[in-house]
Each structure stands twice: as C-alpha cells, then as structure tokens.
Amino acid sequence: MSKAALSPAEALKRQAAARALEHVRSGMRLGLGTGSTAKHFVDLLAERVGQGLEVVGVPTSEVTRAQAESLGVPLGTLDEYPVLDLCVDGADEVGPDLTLVKGGGGALLREKIVASAAQEMIVIADASKVVAQLGAFPLPIEVVDFGVAAIRRGIERSAREAGCQGLLTLRRRPDGHVFVTDQGHLILDAAYGVIRDPVALAAGLAEVPGVVEHGLFINLASRVIVAGADGVTVLDRA
C-alpha cells in the first residue's frame, strides 16, 4: 500500500514503525510482532533488507511469518536464536509504567515468549492506544480446550481477588467458529473495564490451572513509540 493510500490512522502507525526502524542495525536478531501496526514495521524492514540490511527475524505468529517470508525477510526460530537483540511489536493498550494489554490479534503467547527473549522491546502505537488506566480493551486470556467452564470459574475467582469483575467471552472468528491460536488454544476475552492492579491480576491469573498465558505485559516494554497528530513521542520506562 502506498503512503498516499493510507488512512490517517494507518499513517500514524506507519510513522511509529518508521521511528522504530531507526533502532535496527545490521547483524541484529529481531522479534517481529503481530497486528496492524507491527505489519507496517515488517513492510518497512523488508524495504531495508532489500537495500542490504542484514537481519534475522523471529515472527510471533504464522501471519507475520507469511508476511515476512513473502517480502524476503530472513527468518529463524527461538531454538536457533534464543537471545534476540530487539523485539518490535504493537499493543492494544499502553498504560502507566509501559504496562501493556496485548493479544487482540490472538498471538499473545508467542508475543510474550519472543518479547521475553529480547534484550529490548520497543512498542509502536498510535496515540489512541495510550491510556491512563488499563482495562477498556478486553483482556485476552489464553486457555487450553479442556475444562473451559472450570477454568472460567478459576479466572473469575482470581479476578475478583484482584479487584476485577466482568464478562468472559469465548473468542470466535468472524464466521462464528471458535478462534484457535497458533498453539491450538482458546482465548477468553475479559471485559473488566478497569484493571486497577495489573500486577495482582497477572499473578492471580498465572495460578489458575488451564490458563496458558494472559495479555498483561509487565516490565517487558522498555520504550513505546507513539505517533499522534502532534508528531512522534517516545515514552521510556522509568
């Protein structure tokens, strides 16, 4: 898609992606995120690869893998490259201390594994994603497909203990079929409205048998590049 054809929202995402690309150097091993903003980063990275930039990317989803492969970005796995120099990904919400809600695209498990393997995580987002308090975007919780009703009860109990309450919805695809992640799991989206204590909620969810991972990313992002009407702003974790 040409720059002239981008909508205002997509143009902001591309601006953030372009700024993140300034942190990429030849020889780097890169985690490649998933989602509409990360897609712009992969597009721009591919252009640089075509100009001679030498990198290896580790994709966080099969969608990103297919995109990167089609554009000629060299790819590897975390088994081949267990330590990455940099991970660039988007976010559904960016809260105080750069705590994130991620997983709207369904890739939160791989995204968190890749981000944790990186020496630095840069998040790219448009200004609408920056919030004073997390929770307006439903929190994705990845679960196994065995005993979902029991898992749901465990999630509800842990959420109440962390001061959260809201409807848990089994994610479905646009065609109505149940959404299944790249790892073969299901996702429950938790509409809490407000997450006052992300740390407590994350700890509680991690203790629920059957919960594989949740979309709270805490102490992972070191920098968030935000594109808005007034330009690009860089937020660094304190």
mmCIF file of C-alpha atoms in Angstrom:
data_model
loop_
_atom_site.group_PDB
_atom_site.id
_atom_site.type_symbol
_atom_site.label_atom_id
_atom_site.label_comp_id
_atom_site.label_asym_id
_atom_site.label_seq_id
_atom_site.Cartn_x
_atom_site.Cartn_y
_atom_site.Cartn_z
ATOM 1 C CA MET A 1 0.000 0.000 0.000
ATOM 2 C CA SER A 2 1.429 3.363 -0.944
ATOM 3 C CA LYS A 3 1.809 6.037 1.660
ATOM 4 C CA ALA A 4 -0.714 8.222 -0.214
ATOM 5 C CA ALA A 5 -3.348 5.483 0.081
ATOM 6 C CA LEU A 6 -3.054 5.109 3.865
ATOM 7 C CA SER A 7 -5.898 6.229 6.112
ATOM 8 C CA PRO A 8 -4.968 8.764 8.811
ATOM 9 C CA ALA A 9 -4.891 6.008 11.452
ATOM 10 C CA GLU A 10 -2.695 3.750 9.335
ATOM 11 C CA ALA A 11 -0.394 6.657 8.509
ATOM 12 C CA LEU A 12 0.205 7.188 12.240
ATOM 13 C CA LYS A 13 1.004 3.508 12.714
ATOM 14 C CA ARG A 14 3.488 3.674 9.848
ATOM 15 C CA GLN A 15 5.148 6.746 11.382
ATOM 16 C CA ALA A 16 5.681 4.866 14.644
ATOM 17 C CA ALA A 17 7.027 1.864 12.745
ATOM 18 C CA ALA A 18 9.441 4.035 10.797
ATOM 19 C CA ARG A 19 10.820 5.524 14.016
ATOM 20 C CA ALA A 20 11.319 2.041 15.475
ATOM 21 C CA LEU A 21 13.235 1.012 12.377
ATOM 22 C CA GLU A 22 15.854 3.629 13.268
ATOM 23 C CA HIS A 23 16.903 1.357 16.146
ATOM 24 C CA VAL A 24 17.654 -1.597 13.862
ATOM 25 C CA ARG A 25 21.257 -2.291 12.866
ATOM 26 C CA SER A 26 22.813 -4.897 10.575
ATOM 27 C CA GLY A 27 23.501 -8.171 12.329
ATOM 28 C CA MET A 28 20.536 -7.892 14.694
ATOM 29 C CA ARG A 29 18.209 -10.724 15.610
ATOM 30 C CA LEU A 30 14.728 -9.250 15.703
ATOM 31 C CA GLY A 31 11.431 -10.327 17.204
ATOM 32 C CA LEU A 32 8.695 -9.439 14.705
ATOM 33 C CA GLY A 33 5.352 -8.617 16.261
ATOM 34 C CA THR A 34 1.799 -9.294 15.146
ATOM 35 C CA GLY A 35 -1.012 -6.904 14.333
ATOM 36 C CA SER A 36 -1.804 -3.934 12.134
ATOM 37 C CA THR A 37 0.964 -1.706 13.485
ATOM 38 C CA ALA A 38 3.626 -4.416 13.520
ATOM 39 C CA LYS A 39 2.673 -5.196 9.917
ATOM 40 C CA HIS A 40 3.916 -1.752 8.911
ATOM 41 C CA PHE A 41 7.208 -2.421 10.662
ATOM 42 C CA VAL A 42 7.710 -5.657 8.731
ATOM 43 C CA ASP A 43 6.885 -3.868 5.473
ATOM 44 C CA LEU A 44 9.467 -1.164 6.165
ATOM 45 C CA LEU A 45 12.028 -3.670 7.421
ATOM 46 C CA ALA A 46 11.684 -5.616 4.190
ATOM 47 C CA GLU A 47 12.470 -2.468 2.221
ATOM 48 C CA ARG A 48 15.689 -2.053 4.207
ATOM 49 C CA VAL A 49 16.565 -5.720 3.735
ATOM 50 C CA GLY A 50 16.170 -5.202 0.017
ATOM 51 C CA GLN A 51 18.696 -2.370 0.302
ATOM 52 C CA GLY A 52 21.254 -4.606 2.003
ATOM 53 C CA LEU A 53 20.345 -4.623 5.717
ATOM 54 C CA GLU A 54 21.314 -7.981 7.219
ATOM 55 C CA VAL A 55 18.986 -9.193 9.966
ATOM 56 C CA VAL A 56 17.221 -12.343 11.080
ATOM 57 C CA GLY A 57 13.608 -12.109 12.188
ATOM 58 C CA VAL A 58 11.728 -14.348 14.610
ATOM 59 C CA PRO A 59 7.985 -13.975 13.933
ATOM 60 C CA THR A 60 5.383 -14.053 16.705
ATOM 61 C CA SER A 61 2.637 -15.602 14.569
ATOM 62 C CA GLU A 62 2.037 -17.564 11.410
ATOM 63 C CA VAL A 63 0.504 -14.439 9.870
ATOM 64 C CA THR A 64 3.683 -12.466 10.477
ATOM 65 C CA ARG A 65 5.779 -15.384 9.267
ATOM 66 C CA ALA A 66 3.870 -15.482 5.979
ATOM 67 C CA GLN A 67 4.169 -11.724 5.523
ATOM 68 C CA ALA A 68 7.908 -11.642 6.236
ATOM 69 C CA GLU A 69 8.603 -14.645 4.004
ATOM 70 C CA SER A 70 6.663 -13.111 1.129
ATOM 71 C CA LEU A 71 8.745 -9.937 1.420
ATOM 72 C CA GLY A 72 12.090 -11.696 1.616
ATOM 73 C CA VAL A 73 12.954 -11.064 5.274
ATOM 74 C CA PRO A 74 15.302 -13.834 6.531
ATOM 75 C CA LEU A 75 13.667 -15.766 9.367
ATOM 76 C CA GLY A 76 14.760 -18.045 12.169
ATOM 77 C CA THR A 77 13.338 -19.589 15.327
ATOM 78 C CA LEU A 78 13.928 -19.090 19.032
ATOM 79 C CA ASP A 79 15.547 -22.518 19.111
ATOM 80 C CA GLU A 80 18.148 -21.209 16.652
ATOM 81 C CA TYR A 81 18.352 -17.735 18.219
ATOM 82 C CA PRO A 82 17.283 -17.990 21.882
ATOM 83 C CA VAL A 83 18.512 -14.463 22.644
ATOM 84 C CA LEU A 84 17.233 -11.605 20.484
ATOM 85 C CA ASP A 85 18.632 -8.095 20.256
ATOM 86 C CA LEU A 86 15.300 -6.349 19.824
ATOM 87 C CA CYS A 87 11.593 -7.092 19.624
ATOM 88 C CA VAL A 88 9.244 -4.630 17.916
ATOM 89 C CA ASP A 89 5.522 -5.132 18.436
ATOM 90 C CA GLY A 90 2.278 -3.238 18.823
ATOM 91 C CA ALA A 91 -0.161 -3.093 21.736
ATOM 92 C CA ASP A 92 -3.884 -2.838 22.337
ATOM 93 C CA GLU A 93 -3.367 -0.582 25.366
ATOM 94 C CA VAL A 94 -0.335 1.173 26.827
ATOM 95 C CA GLY A 95 -0.727 2.118 30.474
ATOM 96 C CA PRO A 96 1.409 3.689 33.195
ATOM 97 C CA ASP A 97 4.958 2.308 33.540
ATOM 98 C CA LEU A 98 4.518 0.943 29.997
ATOM 99 C CA THR A 99 2.397 -1.961 31.189
ATOM 100 C CA LEU A 100 0.567 -3.314 28.164
ATOM 101 C CA VAL A 101 -2.556 -5.169 27.191
ATOM 102 C CA LYS A 102 -1.837 -7.322 24.154
ATOM 103 C CA GLY A 103 -3.462 -10.227 22.372
ATOM 104 C CA GLY A 104 -6.198 -8.624 20.317
ATOM 105 C CA GLY A 105 -4.797 -10.484 17.335
ATOM 106 C CA GLY A 106 -4.635 -13.760 19.227
ATOM 107 C CA ALA A 107 -0.830 -14.104 19.297
ATOM 108 C CA LEU A 108 -0.192 -13.164 22.921
ATOM 109 C CA LEU A 109 1.580 -16.379 23.937
ATOM 110 C CA ARG A 110 4.187 -16.272 21.197
ATOM 111 C CA GLU A 111 4.427 -12.496 21.542
ATOM 112 C CA LYS A 112 5.275 -12.777 25.230
ATOM 113 C CA ILE A 113 7.804 -15.574 24.680
ATOM 114 C CA VAL A 114 9.560 -13.590 21.956
ATOM 115 C CA ALA A 115 9.485 -10.343 23.945
ATOM 116 C CA SER A 116 10.937 -12.112 26.979
ATOM 117 C CA ALA A 117 13.786 -13.459 24.830
ATOM 118 C CA ALA A 118 14.715 -9.979 23.605
ATOM 119 C CA GLN A 119 17.216 -7.686 25.274
ATOM 120 C CA GLU A 120 14.894 -4.793 24.451
ATOM 121 C CA MET A 121 11.235 -4.485 23.497
ATOM 122 C CA ILE A 122 10.034 -1.446 21.580
ATOM 123 C CA VAL A 123 6.294 -0.987 21.258
ATOM 124 C CA ILE A 124 4.843 1.004 18.370
ATOM 125 C CA ALA A 125 1.376 2.512 18.605
ATOM 126 C CA ASP A 126 -0.849 5.382 17.627
ATOM 127 C CA ALA A 127 -1.845 7.827 20.337
ATOM 128 C CA SER A 128 -5.279 6.235 20.848
ATOM 129 C CA LYS A 129 -3.618 3.229 22.491
ATOM 130 C CA VAL A 130 -2.115 5.240 25.370
ATOM 131 C CA VAL A 131 -4.427 5.185 28.403
ATOM 132 C CA ALA A 132 -4.339 6.395 31.992
ATOM 133 C CA GLN A 133 -5.643 3.053 33.242
ATOM 134 C CA LEU A 134 -5.777 -0.353 31.575
ATOM 135 C CA GLY A 135 -8.962 -2.310 31.076
ATOM 136 C CA ALA A 136 -11.202 -0.668 28.484
ATOM 137 C CA PHE A 137 -9.846 -3.129 25.919
ATOM 138 C CA PRO A 138 -10.923 -6.652 26.905
ATOM 139 C CA LEU A 139 -8.013 -8.618 28.356
ATOM 140 C CA PRO A 140 -7.218 -11.741 26.302
ATOM 141 C CA ILE A 141 -6.583 -14.877 28.363
ATOM 142 C CA GLU A 142 -5.289 -17.939 26.505
ATOM 143 C CA VAL A 143 -6.570 -21.242 27.877
ATOM 144 C CA VAL A 144 -6.471 -24.941 27.000
ATOM 145 C CA ASP A 145 -9.569 -26.507 25.463
ATOM 146 C CA PHE A 146 -10.123 -28.935 28.349
ATOM 147 C CA GLY A 147 -12.435 -27.963 31.196
ATOM 148 C CA VAL A 148 -13.121 -24.446 29.980
ATOM 149 C CA ALA A 149 -16.045 -23.977 32.384
ATOM 150 C CA ALA A 150 -13.802 -24.835 35.352
ATOM 151 C CA ILE A 151 -11.025 -22.623 34.028
ATOM 152 C CA ARG A 152 -13.518 -19.795 33.643
ATOM 153 C CA ARG A 153 -14.535 -20.135 37.305
ATOM 154 C CA GLY A 154 -10.902 -20.022 38.362
ATOM 155 C CA ILE A 155 -10.312 -16.889 36.311
ATOM 156 C CA GLU A 156 -13.386 -15.200 37.785
ATOM 157 C CA ARG A 157 -12.251 -16.029 41.313
ATOM 158 C CA SER A 158 -8.711 -14.742 40.782
ATOM 159 C CA ALA A 159 -10.007 -11.617 39.065
ATOM 160 C CA ARG A 160 -12.324 -10.807 41.978
ATOM 161 C CA GLU A 161 -9.415 -11.141 44.392
ATOM 162 C CA ALA A 162 -7.514 -8.595 42.259
ATOM 163 C CA GLY A 163 -10.473 -6.193 42.236
ATOM 164 C CA CYS A 164 -11.704 -7.030 38.725
ATOM 165 C CA GLN A 165 -15.064 -8.261 37.587
ATOM 166 C CA GLY A 166 -16.582 -8.544 34.127
ATOM 167 C CA LEU A 167 -17.913 -10.780 31.408
ATOM 168 C CA LEU A 168 -15.667 -13.514 29.994
ATOM 169 C CA THR A 169 -16.381 -14.201 26.328
ATOM 170 C CA LEU A 170 -15.030 -17.110 24.309
ATOM 171 C CA ARG A 171 -13.439 -15.572 21.240
ATOM 172 C CA ARG A 172 -14.873 -16.533 17.878
ATOM 173 C CA ARG A 173 -13.810 -15.893 14.319
ATOM 174 C CA PRO A 174 -15.899 -13.655 12.043
ATOM 175 C CA ASP A 175 -17.519 -16.795 10.590
ATOM 176 C CA GLY A 176 -18.763 -17.804 14.043
ATOM 177 C CA HIS A 177 -16.365 -20.688 14.613
ATOM 178 C CA VAL A 178 -14.284 -20.736 17.796
ATOM 179 C CA PHE A 179 -10.989 -18.896 17.419
ATOM 180 C CA VAL A 180 -7.981 -21.180 17.871
ATOM 181 C CA THR A 181 -4.494 -19.757 18.424
ATOM 182 C CA ASP A 182 -1.373 -20.820 16.537
ATOM 183 C CA GLN A 183 -0.605 -23.081 19.515
ATOM 184 C CA GLY A 184 -4.015 -24.743 19.399
ATOM 185 C CA HIS A 185 -5.510 -22.949 22.396
ATOM 186 C CA LEU A 186 -8.658 -20.908 23.016
ATOM 187 C CA ILE A 187 -8.982 -17.294 24.138
ATOM 188 C CA LEU A 188 -11.341 -15.863 26.735
ATOM 189 C CA ASP A 189 -11.686 -12.074 26.470
ATOM 190 C CA ALA A 190 -12.261 -10.476 29.877
ATOM 191 C CA ALA A 191 -14.248 -7.226 29.821
ATOM 192 C CA TYR A 192 -13.093 -5.790 33.150
ATOM 193 C CA GLY A 193 -13.466 -2.140 32.191
ATOM 194 C CA VAL A 194 -10.776 -1.115 34.663
ATOM 195 C CA ILE A 195 -7.686 -3.003 35.835
ATOM 196 C CA ARG A 196 -6.547 -1.135 38.926
ATOM 197 C CA ASP A 197 -3.761 -3.529 39.903
ATOM 198 C CA PRO A 198 -2.284 -5.240 36.815
ATOM 199 C CA VAL A 199 0.447 -6.912 38.865
ATOM 200 C CA ALA A 200 -2.019 -8.572 41.235
ATOM 201 C CA LEU A 201 -4.271 -9.646 38.380
ATOM 202 C CA ALA A 202 -1.357 -11.089 36.414
ATOM 203 C CA ALA A 203 -0.162 -13.053 39.424
ATOM 204 C CA GLY A 204 -3.628 -14.419 40.100
ATOM 205 C CA LEU A 205 -4.288 -15.472 36.525
ATOM 206 C CA ALA A 206 -0.932 -17.233 36.341
ATOM 207 C CA GLU A 207 -2.048 -19.505 39.208
ATOM 208 C CA VAL A 208 -5.242 -20.711 37.522
ATOM 209 C CA PRO A 209 -4.825 -24.270 36.167
ATOM 210 C CA GLY A 210 -5.573 -24.269 32.451
ATOM 211 C CA VAL A 211 -4.557 -20.658 31.857
ATOM 212 C CA VAL A 212 -1.670 -20.796 29.420
ATOM 213 C CA GLU A 213 -0.921 -17.061 29.320
ATOM 214 C CA HIS A 214 -2.615 -13.685 29.680
ATOM 215 C CA GLY A 215 -2.329 -10.434 27.777
ATOM 216 C CA LEU A 216 -0.817 -8.320 30.547
ATOM 217 C CA PHE A 217 2.766 -7.492 29.572
ATOM 218 C CA ILE A 218 4.525 -6.139 32.662
ATOM 219 C CA ASN A 219 8.149 -4.952 32.756
ATOM 220 C CA LEU A 220 8.727 -6.080 29.173
ATOM 221 C CA ALA A 221 8.462 -2.899 27.105
ATOM 222 C CA SER A 222 11.407 -0.574 27.628
ATOM 223 C CA ARG A 223 10.196 2.030 25.150
ATOM 224 C CA VAL A 224 6.950 2.969 23.440
ATOM 225 C CA ILE A 225 6.954 4.997 20.237
ATOM 226 C CA VAL A 226 3.664 6.851 19.908
ATOM 227 C CA ALA A 227 2.529 8.609 16.747
ATOM 228 C CA GLY A 228 -0.164 11.249 17.090
ATOM 229 C CA ALA A 229 -1.499 14.381 15.473
ATOM 230 C CA ASP A 230 1.339 16.390 17.009
ATOM 231 C CA GLY A 231 4.080 14.041 15.799
ATOM 232 C CA VAL A 232 6.002 11.149 17.279
ATOM 233 C CA THR A 233 6.615 10.859 21.037
ATOM 234 C CA VAL A 234 8.902 8.365 22.747
ATOM 235 C CA LEU A 235 7.947 7.055 26.192
ATOM 236 C CA ASP A 236 10.649 5.333 28.228
ATOM 237 C CA ARG A 237 10.031 3.104 31.215
ATOM 238 C CA ALA A 238 11.095 4.744 34.455
#
